[in-house]
Coordinates of N, CA and C in Angstrom, one line a residue:
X20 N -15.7 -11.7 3.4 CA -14.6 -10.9 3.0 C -14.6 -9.6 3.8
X21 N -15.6 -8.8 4.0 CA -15.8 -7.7 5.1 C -15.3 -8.0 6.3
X22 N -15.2 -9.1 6.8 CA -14.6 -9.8 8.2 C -13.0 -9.6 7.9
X23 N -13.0 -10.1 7.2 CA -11.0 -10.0 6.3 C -10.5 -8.3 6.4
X24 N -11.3 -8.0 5.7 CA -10.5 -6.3 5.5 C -10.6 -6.0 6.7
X25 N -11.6 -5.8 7.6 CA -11.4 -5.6 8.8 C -10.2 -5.7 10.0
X26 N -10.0 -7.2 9.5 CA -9.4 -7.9 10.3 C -7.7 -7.4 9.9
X27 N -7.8 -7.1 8.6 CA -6.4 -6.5 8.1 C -6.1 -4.9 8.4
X28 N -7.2 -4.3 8.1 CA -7.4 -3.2 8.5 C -6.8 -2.7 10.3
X29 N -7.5 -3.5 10.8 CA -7.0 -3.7 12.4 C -5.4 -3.9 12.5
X30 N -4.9 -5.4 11.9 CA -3.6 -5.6 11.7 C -2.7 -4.4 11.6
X31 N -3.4 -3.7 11.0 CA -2.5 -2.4 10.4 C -2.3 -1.1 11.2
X32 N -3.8 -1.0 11.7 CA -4.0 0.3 13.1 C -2.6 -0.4 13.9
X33 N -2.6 -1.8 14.5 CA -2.3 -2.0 15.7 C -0.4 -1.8 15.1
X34 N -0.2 -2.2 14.3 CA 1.3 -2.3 13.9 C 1.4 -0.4 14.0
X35 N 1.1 0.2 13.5 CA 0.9 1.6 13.9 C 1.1 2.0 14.8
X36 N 0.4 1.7 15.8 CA 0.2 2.2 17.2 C 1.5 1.7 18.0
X37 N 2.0 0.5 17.5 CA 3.3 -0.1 18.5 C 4.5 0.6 17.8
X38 N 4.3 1.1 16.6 CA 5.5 1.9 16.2 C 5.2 3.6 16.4
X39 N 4.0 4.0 17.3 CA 3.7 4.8 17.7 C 3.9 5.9 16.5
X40 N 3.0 5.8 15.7 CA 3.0 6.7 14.6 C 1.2 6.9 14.7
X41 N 1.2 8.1 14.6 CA -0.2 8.6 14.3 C -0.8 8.0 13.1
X42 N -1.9 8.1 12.5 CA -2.3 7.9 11.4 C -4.2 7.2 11.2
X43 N -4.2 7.4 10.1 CA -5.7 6.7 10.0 C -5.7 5.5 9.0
X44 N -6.1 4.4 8.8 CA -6.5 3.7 7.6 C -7.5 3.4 7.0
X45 N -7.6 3.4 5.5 CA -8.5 3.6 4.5 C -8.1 2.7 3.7
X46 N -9.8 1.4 3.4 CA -9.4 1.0 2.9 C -10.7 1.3 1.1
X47 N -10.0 0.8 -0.3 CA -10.9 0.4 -1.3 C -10.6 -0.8 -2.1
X48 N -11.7 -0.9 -2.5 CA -11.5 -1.9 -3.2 C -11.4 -1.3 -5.0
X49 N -10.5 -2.3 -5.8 CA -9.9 -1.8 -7.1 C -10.3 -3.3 -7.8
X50 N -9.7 -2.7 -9.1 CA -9.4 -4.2 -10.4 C -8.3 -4.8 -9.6
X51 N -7.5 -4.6 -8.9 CA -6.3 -4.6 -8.7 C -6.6 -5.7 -7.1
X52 N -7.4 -5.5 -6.6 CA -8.2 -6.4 -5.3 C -7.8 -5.1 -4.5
X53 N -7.9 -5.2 -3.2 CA -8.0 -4.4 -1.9 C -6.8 -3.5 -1.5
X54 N -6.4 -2.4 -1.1 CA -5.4 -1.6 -1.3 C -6.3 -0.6 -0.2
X55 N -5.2 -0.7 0.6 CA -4.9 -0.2 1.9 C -4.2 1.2 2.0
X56 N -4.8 2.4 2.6 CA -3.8 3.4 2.3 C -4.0 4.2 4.0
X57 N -2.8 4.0 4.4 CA -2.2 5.0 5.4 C -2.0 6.5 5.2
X58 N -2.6 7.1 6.2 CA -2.9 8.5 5.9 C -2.0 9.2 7.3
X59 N -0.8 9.7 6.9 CA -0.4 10.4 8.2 C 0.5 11.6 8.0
X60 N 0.7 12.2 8.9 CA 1.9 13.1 8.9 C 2.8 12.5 8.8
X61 N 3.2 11.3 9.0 CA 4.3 11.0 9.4 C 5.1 10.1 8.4
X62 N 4.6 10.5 7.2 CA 5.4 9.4 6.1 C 6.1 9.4 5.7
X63 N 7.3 10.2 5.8 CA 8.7 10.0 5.5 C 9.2 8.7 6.1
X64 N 8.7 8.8 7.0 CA 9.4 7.9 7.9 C 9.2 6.2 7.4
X65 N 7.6 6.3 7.3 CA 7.3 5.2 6.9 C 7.5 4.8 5.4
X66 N 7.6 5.9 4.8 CA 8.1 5.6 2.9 C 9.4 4.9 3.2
X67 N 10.4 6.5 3.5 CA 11.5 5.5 3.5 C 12.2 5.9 2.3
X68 N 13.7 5.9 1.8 CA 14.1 6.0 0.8 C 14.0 4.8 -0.1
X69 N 13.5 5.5 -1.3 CA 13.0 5.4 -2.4 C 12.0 4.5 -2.2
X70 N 10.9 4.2 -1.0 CA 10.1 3.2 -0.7 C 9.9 2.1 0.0
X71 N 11.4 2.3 0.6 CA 12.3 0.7 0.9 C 11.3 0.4 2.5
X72 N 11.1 1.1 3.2 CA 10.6 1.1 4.5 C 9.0 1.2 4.3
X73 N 8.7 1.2 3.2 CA 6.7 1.1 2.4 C 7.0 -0.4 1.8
X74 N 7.6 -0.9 1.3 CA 7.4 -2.2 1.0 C 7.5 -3.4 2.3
X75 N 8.7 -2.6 3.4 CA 9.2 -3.5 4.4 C 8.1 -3.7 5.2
X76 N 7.3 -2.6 5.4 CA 5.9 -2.4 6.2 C 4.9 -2.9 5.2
X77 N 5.0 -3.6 4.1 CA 3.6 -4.2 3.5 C 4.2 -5.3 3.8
X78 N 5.2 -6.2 3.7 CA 6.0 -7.2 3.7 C 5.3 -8.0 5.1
X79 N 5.7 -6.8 6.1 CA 5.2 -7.2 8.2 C 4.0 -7.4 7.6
X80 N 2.7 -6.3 7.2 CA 1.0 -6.5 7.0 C 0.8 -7.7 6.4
X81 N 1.1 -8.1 5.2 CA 0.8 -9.5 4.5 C 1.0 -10.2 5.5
X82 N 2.5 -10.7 6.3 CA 2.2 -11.7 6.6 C 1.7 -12.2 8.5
X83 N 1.5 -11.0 8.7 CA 0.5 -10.7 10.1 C -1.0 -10.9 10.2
X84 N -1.1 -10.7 8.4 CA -2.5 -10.8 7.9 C -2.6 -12.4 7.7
X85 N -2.1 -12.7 6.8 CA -1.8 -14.2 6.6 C -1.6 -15.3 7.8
X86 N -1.1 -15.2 8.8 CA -0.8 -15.8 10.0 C -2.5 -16.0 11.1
X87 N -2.6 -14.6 11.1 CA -4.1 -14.6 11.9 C -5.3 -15.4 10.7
X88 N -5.4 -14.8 9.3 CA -6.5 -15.8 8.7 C -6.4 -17.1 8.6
X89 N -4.9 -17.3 8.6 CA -4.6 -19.0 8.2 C -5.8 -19.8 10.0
X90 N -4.8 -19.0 11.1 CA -5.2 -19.5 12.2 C -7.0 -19.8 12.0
X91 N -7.7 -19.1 11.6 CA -9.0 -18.7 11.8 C -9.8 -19.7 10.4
X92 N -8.9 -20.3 9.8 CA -9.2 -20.9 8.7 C -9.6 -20.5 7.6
X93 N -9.3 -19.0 7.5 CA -10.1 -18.0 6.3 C -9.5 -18.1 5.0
X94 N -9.8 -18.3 4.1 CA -8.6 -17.6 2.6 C -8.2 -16.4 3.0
X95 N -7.0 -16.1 2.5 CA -6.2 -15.3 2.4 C -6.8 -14.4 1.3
X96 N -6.7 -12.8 1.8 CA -7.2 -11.9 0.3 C -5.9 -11.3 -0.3
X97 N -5.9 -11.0 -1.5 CA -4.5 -10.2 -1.8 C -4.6 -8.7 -1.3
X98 N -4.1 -7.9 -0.9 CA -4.0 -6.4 -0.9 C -2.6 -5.8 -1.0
X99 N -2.9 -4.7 -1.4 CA -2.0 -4.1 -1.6 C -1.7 -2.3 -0.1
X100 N -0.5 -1.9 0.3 CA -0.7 -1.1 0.8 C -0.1 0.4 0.3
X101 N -0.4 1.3 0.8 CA 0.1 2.6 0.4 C 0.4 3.5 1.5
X102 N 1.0 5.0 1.3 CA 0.9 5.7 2.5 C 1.1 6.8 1.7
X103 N 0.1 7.7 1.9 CA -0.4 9.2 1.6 C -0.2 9.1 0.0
X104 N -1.2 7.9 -0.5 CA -0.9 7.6 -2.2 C 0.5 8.0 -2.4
X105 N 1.6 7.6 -1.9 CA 2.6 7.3 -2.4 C 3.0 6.9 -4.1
X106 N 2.4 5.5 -3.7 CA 2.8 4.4 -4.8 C 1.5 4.8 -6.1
X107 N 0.6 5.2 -5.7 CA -0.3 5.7 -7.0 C 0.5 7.3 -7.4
X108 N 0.8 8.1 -6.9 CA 1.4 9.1 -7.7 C 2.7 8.7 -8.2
X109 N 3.4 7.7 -7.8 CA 4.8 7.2 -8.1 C 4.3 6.6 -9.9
X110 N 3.0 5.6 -9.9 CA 2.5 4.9 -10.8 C 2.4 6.0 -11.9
X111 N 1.9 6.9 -11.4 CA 1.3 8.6 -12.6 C 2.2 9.1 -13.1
X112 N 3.7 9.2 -12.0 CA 4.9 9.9 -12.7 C 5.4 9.2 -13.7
X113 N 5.5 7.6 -13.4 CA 6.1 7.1 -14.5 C 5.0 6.7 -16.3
X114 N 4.1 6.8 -15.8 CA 3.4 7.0 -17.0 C 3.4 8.3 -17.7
X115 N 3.2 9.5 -16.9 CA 3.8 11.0 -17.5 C 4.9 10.3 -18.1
X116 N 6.4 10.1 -17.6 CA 7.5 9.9 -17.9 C 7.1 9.3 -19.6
X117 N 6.5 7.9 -19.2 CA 6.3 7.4 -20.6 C 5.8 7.3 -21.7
X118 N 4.6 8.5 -21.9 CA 3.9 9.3 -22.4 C 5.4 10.3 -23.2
X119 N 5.7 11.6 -22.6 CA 6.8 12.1 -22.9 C 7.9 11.6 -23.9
X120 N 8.3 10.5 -23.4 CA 9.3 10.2 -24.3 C 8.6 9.1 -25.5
X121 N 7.6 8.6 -25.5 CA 6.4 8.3 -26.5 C 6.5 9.2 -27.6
X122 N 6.4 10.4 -27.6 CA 5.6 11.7 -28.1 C 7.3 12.3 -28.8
X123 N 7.8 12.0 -27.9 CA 9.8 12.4 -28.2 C 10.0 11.8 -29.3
X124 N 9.8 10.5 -29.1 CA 10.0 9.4 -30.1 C 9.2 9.5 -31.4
X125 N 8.3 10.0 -31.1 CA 7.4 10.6 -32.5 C 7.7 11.7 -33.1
X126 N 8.6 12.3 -32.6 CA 8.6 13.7 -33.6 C 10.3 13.5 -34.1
X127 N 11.3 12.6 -33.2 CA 12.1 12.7 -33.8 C 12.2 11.5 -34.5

């Protein structure tokens, strides 16, 4: 499995570098399986409005990732990607959000 993250990890540097965007990747492992997070200056670009160009770019990783392990005979791991915790502070807002009106809902 350390061969895999690698191997996706790389996937991800190299798709970077051809879209010539600076950046580092980091990866952890979660409850959630493996989650990849892109760390750059340059993440507007790669978010994207409201995300649309962070999904389209996990969309390319999965299946670049998938393509090379199939070849090599490996299972496929699940992962998930991110850029500058994006998608985890997105996850926090809407639970604040839902908390709040939780609490709304209780008093009135």
């Amino acid at each position: 499995m350390v061969g895999q993250i690698q191997q996706i990890k790389n996937i991800i540097e190299e798709t970077l570098t051809k879209m010539s965007i600076a950046g580092s990747v980091e990866f952890l492992e979660n409850s959630n399986g493996i989650q990849f997070n892109i760390k750059t200056k340059e993440a507007s670009i790669l978010i994207g409005e409201n995300g649309q160009n962070l999904m389209a770019l996990s969309h390319i990783a999965k299946k670049l990732a998938e393509r090379a392990l199939r070849s090599q005979s490996q299972d496929i791991i699940n992962f998930s990607l991110d850029i500058n915790d994006y998608q985890a502070k997105k996850a926090e807002s809407l639970r604040s959000l839902a908390r709040m009106n939780a609490q709304r809902v209780r008093y009135f």
